[in-house]
PDB file of N, CA and C in Angstrom:
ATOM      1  N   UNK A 375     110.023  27.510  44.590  1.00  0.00           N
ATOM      2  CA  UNK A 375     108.669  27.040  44.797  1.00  0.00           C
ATOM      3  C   UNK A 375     107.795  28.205  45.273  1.00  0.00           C
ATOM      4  N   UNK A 376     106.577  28.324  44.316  1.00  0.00           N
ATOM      5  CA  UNK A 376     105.393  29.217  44.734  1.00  0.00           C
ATOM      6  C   UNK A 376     105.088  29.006  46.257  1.00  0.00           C
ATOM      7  N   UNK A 377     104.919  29.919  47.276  1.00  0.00           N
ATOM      8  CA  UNK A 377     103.993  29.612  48.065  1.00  0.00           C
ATOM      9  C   UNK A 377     102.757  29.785  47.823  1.00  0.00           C
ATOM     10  N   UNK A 378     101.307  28.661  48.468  1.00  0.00           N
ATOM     11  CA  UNK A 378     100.042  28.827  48.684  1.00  0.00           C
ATOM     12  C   UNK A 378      99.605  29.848  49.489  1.00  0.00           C
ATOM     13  N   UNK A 379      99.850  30.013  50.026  1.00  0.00           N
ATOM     14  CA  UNK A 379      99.616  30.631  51.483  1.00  0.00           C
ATOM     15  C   UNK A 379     100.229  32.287  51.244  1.00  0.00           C
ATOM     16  N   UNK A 380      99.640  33.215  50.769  1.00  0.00           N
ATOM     17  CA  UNK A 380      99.837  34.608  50.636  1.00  0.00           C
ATOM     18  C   UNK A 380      99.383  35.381  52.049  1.00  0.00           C
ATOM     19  N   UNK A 381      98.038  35.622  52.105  1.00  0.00           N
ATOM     20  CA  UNK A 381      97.724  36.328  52.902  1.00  0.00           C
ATOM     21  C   UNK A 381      96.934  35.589  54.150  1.00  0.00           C
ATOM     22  N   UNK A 382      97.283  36.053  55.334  1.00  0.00           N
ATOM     23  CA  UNK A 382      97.072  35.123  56.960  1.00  0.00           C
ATOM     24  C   UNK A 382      96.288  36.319  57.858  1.00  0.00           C
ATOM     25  N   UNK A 383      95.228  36.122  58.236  1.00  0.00           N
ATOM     26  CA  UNK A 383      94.499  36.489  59.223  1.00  0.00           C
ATOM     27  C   UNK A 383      94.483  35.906  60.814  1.00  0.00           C
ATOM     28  N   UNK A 384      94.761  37.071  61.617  1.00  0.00           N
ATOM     29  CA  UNK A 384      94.738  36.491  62.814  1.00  0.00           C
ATOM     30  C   UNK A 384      93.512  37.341  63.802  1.00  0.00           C
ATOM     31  N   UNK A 385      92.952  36.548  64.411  1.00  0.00           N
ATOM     32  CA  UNK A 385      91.504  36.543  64.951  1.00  0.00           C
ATOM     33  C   UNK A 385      92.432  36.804  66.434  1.00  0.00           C
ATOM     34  N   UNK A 386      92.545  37.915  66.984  1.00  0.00           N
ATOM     35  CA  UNK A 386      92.744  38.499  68.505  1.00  0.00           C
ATOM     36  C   UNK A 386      94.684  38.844  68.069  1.00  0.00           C
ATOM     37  N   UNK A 387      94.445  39.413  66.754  1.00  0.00           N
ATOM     38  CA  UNK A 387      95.778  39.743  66.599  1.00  0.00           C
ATOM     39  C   UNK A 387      97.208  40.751  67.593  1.00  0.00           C
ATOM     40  N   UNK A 388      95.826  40.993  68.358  1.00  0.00           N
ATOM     41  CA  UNK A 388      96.822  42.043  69.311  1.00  0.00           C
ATOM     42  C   UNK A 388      97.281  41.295  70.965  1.00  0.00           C
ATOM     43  N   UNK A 389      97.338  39.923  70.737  1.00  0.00           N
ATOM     44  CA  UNK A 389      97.767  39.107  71.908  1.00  0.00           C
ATOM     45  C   UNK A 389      99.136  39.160  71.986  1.00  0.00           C
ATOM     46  N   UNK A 390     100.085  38.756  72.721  1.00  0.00           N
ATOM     47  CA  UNK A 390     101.071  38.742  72.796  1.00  0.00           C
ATOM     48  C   UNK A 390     101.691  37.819  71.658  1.00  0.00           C
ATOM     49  N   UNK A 391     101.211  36.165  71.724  1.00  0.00           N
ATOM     50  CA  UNK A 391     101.600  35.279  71.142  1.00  0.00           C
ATOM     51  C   UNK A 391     101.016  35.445  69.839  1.00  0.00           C
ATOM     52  N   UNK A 392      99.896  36.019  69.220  1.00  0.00           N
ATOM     53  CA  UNK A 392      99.745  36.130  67.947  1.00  0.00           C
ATOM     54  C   UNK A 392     100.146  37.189  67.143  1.00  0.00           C
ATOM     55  N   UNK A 393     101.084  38.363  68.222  1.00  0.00           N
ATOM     56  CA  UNK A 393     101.539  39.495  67.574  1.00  0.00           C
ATOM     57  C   UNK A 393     102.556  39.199  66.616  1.00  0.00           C
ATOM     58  N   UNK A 394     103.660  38.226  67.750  1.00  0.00           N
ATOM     59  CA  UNK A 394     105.044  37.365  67.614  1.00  0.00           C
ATOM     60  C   UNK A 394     104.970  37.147  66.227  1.00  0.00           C
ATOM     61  N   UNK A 395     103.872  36.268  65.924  1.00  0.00           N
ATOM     62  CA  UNK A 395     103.434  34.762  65.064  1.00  0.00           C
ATOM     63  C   UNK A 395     103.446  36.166  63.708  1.00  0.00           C
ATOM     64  N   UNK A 396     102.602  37.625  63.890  1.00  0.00           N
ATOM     65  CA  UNK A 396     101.765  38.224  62.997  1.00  0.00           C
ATOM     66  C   UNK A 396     103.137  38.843  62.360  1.00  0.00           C
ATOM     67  N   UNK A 397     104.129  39.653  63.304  1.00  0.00           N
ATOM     68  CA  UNK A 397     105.342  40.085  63.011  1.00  0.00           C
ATOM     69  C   UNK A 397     106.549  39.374  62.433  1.00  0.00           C
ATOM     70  N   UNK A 398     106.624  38.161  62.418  1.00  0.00           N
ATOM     71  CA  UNK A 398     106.979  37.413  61.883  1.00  0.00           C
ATOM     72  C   UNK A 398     106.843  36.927  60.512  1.00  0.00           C
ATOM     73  N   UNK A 399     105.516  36.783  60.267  1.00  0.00           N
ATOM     74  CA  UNK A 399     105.298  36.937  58.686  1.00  0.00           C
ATOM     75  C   UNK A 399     105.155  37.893  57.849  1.00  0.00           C
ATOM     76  N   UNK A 400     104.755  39.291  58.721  1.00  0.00           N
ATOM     77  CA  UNK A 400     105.153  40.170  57.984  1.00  0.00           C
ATOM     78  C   UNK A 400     106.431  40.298  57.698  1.00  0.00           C
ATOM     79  N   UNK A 401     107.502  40.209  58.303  1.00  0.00           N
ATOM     80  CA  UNK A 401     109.075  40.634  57.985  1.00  0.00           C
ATOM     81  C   UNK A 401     109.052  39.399  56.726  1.00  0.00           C
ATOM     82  N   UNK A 402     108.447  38.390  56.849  1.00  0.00           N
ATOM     83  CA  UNK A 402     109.253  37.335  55.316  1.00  0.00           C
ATOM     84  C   UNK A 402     108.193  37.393  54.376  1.00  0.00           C
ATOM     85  N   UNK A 403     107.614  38.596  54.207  1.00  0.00           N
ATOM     86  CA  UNK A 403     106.913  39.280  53.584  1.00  0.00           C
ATOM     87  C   UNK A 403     105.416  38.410  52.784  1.00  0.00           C
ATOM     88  N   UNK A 404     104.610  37.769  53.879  1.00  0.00           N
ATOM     89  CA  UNK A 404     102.998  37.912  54.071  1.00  0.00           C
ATOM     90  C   UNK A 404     102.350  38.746  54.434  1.00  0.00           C
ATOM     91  N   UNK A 405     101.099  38.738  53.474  1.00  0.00           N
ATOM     92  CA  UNK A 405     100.271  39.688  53.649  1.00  0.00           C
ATOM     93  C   UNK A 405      99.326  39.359  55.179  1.00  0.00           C
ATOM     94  N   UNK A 406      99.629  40.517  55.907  1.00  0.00           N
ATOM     95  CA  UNK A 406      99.300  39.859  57.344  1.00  0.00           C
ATOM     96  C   UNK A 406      97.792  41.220  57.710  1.00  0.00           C
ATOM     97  N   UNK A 407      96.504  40.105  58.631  1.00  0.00           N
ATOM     98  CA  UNK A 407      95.388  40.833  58.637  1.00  0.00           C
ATOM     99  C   UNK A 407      94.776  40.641  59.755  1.00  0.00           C
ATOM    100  N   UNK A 408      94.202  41.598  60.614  1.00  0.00           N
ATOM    101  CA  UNK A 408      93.599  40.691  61.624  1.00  0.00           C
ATOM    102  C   UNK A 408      92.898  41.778  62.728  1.00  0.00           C
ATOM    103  N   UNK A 409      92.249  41.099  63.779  1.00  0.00           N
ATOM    104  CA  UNK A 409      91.281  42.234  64.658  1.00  0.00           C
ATOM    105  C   UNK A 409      91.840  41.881  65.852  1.00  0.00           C
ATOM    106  N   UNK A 410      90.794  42.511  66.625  1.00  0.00           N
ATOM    107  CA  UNK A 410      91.452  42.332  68.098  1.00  0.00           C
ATOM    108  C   UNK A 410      89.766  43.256  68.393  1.00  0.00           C
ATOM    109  N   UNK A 411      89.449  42.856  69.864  1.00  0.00           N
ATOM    110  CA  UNK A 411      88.318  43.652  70.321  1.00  0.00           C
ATOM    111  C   UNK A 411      88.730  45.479  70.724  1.00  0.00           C
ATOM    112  N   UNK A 412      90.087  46.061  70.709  1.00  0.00           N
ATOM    113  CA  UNK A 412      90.254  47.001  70.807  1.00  0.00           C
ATOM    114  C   UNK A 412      91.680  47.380  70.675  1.00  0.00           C
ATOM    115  N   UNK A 413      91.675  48.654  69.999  1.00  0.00           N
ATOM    116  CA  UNK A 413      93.321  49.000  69.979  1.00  0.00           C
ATOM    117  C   UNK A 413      94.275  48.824  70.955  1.00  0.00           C
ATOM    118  N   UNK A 414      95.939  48.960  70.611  1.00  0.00           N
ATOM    119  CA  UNK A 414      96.298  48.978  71.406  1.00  0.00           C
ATOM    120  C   UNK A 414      97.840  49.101  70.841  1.00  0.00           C
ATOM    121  N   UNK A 415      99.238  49.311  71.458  1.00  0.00           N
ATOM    122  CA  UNK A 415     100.349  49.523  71.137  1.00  0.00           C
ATOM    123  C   UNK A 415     100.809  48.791  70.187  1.00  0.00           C
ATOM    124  N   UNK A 416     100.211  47.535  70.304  1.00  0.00           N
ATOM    125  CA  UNK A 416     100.871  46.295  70.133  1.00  0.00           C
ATOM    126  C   UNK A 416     100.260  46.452  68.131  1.00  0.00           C
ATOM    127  N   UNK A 417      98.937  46.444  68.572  1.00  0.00           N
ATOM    128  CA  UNK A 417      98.220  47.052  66.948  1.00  0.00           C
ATOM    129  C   UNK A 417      98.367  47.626  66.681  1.00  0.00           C
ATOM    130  N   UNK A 418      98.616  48.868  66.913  1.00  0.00           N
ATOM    131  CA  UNK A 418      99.495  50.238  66.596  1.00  0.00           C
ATOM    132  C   UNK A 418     100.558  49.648  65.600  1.00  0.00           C
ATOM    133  N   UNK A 419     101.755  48.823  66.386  1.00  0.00           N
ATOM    134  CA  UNK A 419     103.030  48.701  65.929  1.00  0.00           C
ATOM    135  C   UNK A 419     102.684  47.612  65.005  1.00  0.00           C
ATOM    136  N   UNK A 420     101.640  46.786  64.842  1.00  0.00           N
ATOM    137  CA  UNK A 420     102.138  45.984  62.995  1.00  0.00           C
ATOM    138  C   UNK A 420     101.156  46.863  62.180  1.00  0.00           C
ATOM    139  N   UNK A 421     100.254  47.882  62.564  1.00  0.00           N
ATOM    140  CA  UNK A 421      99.732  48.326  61.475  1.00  0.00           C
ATOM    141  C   UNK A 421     101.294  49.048  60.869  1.00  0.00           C
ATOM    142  N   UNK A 422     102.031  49.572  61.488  1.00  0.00           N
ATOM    143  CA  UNK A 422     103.477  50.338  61.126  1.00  0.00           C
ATOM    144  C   UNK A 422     103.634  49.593  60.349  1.00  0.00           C
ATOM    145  N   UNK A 423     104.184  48.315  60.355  1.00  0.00           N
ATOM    146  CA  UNK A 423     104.790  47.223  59.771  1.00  0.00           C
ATOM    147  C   UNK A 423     103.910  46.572  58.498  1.00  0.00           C
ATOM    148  N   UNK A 424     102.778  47.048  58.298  1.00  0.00           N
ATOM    149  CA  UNK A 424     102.093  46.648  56.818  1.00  0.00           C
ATOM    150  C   UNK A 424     100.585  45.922  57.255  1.00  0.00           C
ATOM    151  N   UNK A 425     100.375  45.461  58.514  1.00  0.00           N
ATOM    152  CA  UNK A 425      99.312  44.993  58.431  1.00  0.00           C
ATOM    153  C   UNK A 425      98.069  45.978  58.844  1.00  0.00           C
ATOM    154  N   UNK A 426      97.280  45.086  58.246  1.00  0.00           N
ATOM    155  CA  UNK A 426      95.560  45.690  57.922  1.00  0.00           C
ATOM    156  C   UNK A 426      95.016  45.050  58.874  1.00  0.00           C
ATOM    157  N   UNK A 427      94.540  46.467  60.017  1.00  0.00           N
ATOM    158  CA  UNK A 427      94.075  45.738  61.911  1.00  0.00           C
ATOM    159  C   UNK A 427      92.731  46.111  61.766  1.00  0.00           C
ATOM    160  N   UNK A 428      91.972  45.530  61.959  1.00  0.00           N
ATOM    161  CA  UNK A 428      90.342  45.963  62.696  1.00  0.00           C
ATOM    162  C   UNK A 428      90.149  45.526  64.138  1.00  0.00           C
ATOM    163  N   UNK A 429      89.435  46.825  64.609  1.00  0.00           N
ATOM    164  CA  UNK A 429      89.142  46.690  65.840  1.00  0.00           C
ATOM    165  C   UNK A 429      87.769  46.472  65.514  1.00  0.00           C
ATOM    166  N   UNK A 430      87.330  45.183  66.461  1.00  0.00           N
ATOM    167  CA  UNK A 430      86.180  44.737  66.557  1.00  0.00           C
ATOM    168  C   UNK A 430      86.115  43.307  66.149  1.00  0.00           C
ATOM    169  N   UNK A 431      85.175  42.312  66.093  1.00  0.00           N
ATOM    170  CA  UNK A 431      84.997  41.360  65.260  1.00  0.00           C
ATOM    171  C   UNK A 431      84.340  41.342  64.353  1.00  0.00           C
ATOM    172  N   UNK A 432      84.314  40.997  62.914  1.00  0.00           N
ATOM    173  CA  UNK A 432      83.070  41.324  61.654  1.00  0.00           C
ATOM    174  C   UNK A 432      83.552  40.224  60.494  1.00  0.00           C
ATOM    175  N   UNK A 433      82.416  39.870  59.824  1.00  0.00           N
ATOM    176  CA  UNK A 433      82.796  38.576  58.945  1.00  0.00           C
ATOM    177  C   UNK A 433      83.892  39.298  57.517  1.00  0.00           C
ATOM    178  N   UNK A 434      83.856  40.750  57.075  1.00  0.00           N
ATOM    179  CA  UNK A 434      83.896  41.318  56.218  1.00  0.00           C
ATOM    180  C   UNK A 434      85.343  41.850  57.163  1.00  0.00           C
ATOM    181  N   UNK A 435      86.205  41.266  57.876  1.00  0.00           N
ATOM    182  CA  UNK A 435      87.394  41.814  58.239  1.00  0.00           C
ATOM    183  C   UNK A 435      88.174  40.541  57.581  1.00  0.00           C
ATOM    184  N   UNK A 436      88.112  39.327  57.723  1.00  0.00           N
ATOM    185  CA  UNK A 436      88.837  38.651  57.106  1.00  0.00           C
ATOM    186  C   UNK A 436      89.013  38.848  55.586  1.00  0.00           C
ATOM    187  N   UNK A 437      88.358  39.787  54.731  1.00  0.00           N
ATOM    188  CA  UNK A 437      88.879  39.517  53.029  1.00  0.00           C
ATOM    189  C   UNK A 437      89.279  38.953  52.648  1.00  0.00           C
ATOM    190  N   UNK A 438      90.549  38.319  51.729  1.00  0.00           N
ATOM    191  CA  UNK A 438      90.924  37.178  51.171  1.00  0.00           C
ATOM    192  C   UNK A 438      91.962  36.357  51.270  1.00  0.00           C
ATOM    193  N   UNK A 439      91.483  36.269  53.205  1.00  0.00           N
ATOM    194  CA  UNK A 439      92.694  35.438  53.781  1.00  0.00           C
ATOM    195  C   UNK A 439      92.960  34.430  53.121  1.00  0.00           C
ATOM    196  N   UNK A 440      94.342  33.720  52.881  1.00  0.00           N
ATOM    197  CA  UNK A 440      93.947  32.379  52.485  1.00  0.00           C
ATOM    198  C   UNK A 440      93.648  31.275  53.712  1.00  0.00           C
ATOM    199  N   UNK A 441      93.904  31.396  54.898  1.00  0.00           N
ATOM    200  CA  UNK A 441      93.994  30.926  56.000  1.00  0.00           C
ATOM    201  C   UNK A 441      93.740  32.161  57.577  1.00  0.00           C
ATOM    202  N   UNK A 442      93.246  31.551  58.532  1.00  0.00           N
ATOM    203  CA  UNK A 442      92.880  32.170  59.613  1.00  0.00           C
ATOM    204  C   UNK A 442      93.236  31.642  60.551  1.00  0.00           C
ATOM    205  N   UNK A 443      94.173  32.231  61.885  1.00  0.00           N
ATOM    206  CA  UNK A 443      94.756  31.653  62.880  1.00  0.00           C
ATOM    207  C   UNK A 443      93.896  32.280  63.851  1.00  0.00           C
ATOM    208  N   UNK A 444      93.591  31.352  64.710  1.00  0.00           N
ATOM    209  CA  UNK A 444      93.101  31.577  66.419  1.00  0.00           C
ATOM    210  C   UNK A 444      93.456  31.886  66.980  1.00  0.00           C
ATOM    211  N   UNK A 445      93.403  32.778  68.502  1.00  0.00           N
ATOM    212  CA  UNK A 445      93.580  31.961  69.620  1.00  0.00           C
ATOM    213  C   UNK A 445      92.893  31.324  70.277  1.00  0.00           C
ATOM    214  N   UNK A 446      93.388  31.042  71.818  1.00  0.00           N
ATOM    215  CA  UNK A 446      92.766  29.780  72.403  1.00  0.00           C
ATOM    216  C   UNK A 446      91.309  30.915  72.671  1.00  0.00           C
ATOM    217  N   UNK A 447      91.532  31.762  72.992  1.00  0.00           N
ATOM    218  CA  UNK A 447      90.402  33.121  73.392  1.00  0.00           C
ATOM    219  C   UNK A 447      88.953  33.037  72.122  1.00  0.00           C
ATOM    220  N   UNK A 448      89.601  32.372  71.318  1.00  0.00           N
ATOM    221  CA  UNK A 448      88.113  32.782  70.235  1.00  0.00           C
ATOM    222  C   UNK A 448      87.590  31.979  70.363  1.00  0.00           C
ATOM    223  N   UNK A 449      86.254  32.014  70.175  1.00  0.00           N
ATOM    224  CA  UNK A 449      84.989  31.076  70.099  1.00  0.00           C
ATOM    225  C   UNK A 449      84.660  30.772  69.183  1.00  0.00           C
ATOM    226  N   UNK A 450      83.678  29.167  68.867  1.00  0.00           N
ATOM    227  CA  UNK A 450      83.975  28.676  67.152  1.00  0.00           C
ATOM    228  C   UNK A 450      82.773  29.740  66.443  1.00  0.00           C
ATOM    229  N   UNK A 451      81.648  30.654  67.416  1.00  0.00           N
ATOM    230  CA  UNK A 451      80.921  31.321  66.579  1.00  0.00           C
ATOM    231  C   UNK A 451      81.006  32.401  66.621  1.00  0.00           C
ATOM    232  N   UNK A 452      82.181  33.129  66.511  1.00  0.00           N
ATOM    233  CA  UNK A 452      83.296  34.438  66.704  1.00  0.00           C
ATOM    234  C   UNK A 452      82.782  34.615  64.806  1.00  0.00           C
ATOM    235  N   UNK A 453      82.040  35.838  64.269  1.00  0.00           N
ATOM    236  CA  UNK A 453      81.855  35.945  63.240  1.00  0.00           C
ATOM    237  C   UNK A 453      82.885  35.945  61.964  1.00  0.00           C
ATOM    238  N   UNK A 454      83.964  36.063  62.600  1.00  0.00           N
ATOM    239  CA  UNK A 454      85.434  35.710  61.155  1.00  0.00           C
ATOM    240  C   UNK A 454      85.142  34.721  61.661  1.00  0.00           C
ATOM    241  N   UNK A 455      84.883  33.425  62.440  1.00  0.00           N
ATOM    242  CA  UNK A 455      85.677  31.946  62.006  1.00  0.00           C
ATOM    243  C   UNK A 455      84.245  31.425  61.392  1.00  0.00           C
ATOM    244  N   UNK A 456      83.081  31.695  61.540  1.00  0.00           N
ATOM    245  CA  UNK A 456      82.193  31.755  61.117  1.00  0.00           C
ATOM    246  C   UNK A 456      81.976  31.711  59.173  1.00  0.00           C
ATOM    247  N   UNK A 457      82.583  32.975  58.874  1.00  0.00           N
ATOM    248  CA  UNK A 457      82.910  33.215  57.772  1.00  0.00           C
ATOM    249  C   UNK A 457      83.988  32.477  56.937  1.00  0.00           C
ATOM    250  N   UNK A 458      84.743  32.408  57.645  1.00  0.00           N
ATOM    251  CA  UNK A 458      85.880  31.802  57.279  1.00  0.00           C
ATOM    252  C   UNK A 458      85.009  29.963  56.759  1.00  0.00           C
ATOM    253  N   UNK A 459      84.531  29.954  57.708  1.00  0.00           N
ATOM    254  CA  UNK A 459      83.913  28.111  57.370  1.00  0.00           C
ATOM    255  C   UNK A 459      83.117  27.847  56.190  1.00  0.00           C
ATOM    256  N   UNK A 460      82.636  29.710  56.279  1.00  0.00           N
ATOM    257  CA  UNK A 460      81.916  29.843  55.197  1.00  0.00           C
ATOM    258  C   UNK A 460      81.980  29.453  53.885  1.00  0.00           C
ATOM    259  N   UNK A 461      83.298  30.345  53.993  1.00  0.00           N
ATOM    260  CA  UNK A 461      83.945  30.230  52.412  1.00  0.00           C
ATOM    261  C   UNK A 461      85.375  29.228  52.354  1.00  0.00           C
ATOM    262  N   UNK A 462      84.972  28.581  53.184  1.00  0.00           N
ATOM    263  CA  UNK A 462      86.127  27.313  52.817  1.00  0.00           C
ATOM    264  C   UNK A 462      87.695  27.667  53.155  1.00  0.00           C
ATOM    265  N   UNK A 463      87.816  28.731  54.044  1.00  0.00           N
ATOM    266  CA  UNK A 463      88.682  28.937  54.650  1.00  0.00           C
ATOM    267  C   UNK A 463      89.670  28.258  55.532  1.00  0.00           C
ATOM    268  N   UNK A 464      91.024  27.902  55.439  1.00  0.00           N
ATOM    269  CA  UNK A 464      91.089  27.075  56.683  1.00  0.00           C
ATOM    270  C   UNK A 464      90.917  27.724  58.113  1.00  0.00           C
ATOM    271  N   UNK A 465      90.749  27.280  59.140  1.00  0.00           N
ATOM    272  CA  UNK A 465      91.134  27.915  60.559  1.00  0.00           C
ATOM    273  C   UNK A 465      91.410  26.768  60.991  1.00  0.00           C
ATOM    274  N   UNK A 466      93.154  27.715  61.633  1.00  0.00           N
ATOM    275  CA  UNK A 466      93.902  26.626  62.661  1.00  0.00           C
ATOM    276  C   UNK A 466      94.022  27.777  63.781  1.00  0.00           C
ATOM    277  N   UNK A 467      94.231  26.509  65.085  1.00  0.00           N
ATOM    278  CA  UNK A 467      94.659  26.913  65.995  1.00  0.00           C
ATOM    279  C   UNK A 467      96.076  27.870  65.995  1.00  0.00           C
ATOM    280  N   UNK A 468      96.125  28.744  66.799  1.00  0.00           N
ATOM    281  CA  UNK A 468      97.795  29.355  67.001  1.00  0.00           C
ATOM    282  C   UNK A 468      98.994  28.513  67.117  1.00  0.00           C
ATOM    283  N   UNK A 469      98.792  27.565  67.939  1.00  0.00           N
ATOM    284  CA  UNK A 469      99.580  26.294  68.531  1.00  0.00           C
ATOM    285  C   UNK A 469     100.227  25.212  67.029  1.00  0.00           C
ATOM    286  N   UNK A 470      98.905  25.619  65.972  1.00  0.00           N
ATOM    287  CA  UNK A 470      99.326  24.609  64.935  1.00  0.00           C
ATOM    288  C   UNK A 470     100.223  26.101  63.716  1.00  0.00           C
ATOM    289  N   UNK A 471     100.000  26.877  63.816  1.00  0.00           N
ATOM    290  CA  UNK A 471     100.408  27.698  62.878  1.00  0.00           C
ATOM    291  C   UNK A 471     102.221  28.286  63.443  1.00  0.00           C
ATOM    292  N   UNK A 472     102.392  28.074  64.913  1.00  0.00           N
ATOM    293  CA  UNK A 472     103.683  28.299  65.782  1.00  0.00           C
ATOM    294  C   UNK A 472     104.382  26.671  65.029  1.00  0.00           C
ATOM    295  N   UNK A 473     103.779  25.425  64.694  1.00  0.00           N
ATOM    296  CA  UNK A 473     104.415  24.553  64.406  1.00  0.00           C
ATOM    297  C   UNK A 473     104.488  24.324  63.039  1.00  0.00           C
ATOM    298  N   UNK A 474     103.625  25.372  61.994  1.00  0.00           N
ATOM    299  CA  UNK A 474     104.272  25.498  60.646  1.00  0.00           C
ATOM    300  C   UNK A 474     105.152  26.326  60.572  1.00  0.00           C
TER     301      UNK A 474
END
């Protein structure tokens, strides 16, 4: 079975719990994408691992997620979730994407 779900954006990708979540799909090989308000080891180590990090927030960092994960830290007018609503994106919580 095809998966839907190719490429996953995570909005404060350099948290502890969304690193987990980010490193994780990279190893079963998703295309994994995401920002954080500033570098850091943690972003350092999945850009190693294949993912595409922006520091900062910007509507033009999500590209062609098929889906966008939160954390509890983002706000609903955080310019990726913004965008994301835009273009018909889903956005789930972290909490719901730890239970897919």
């Amino acid at each position: 079975m095809q998966r839907k779900v190719k490429s996953i954006h995570f909005i404060g990708i350099g948290g502890i719990g969304m690193s987990g979540i980010a490193e994780v799909l990279l190893n079963l090989g998703y295309g994994v994408s995401g920002s954080d308000i500033q570098p850091s080891d943690t972003t350092k180590r999945l850009q190693q691992l294949g993912a595409k990090v922006a520091v900062g927030h910007a509507a033009e960092n999500i590209g062609s997620a098929d889906v966008v994960v939160t954390s509890t830290a983002v706000k609903t007018d955080n310019p990726e979730v913004v965008e994301a609503h835009h273009k018909n994106i889903p956005v789930i919580p972290r909490a719901e994407m730890l239970a897919e």
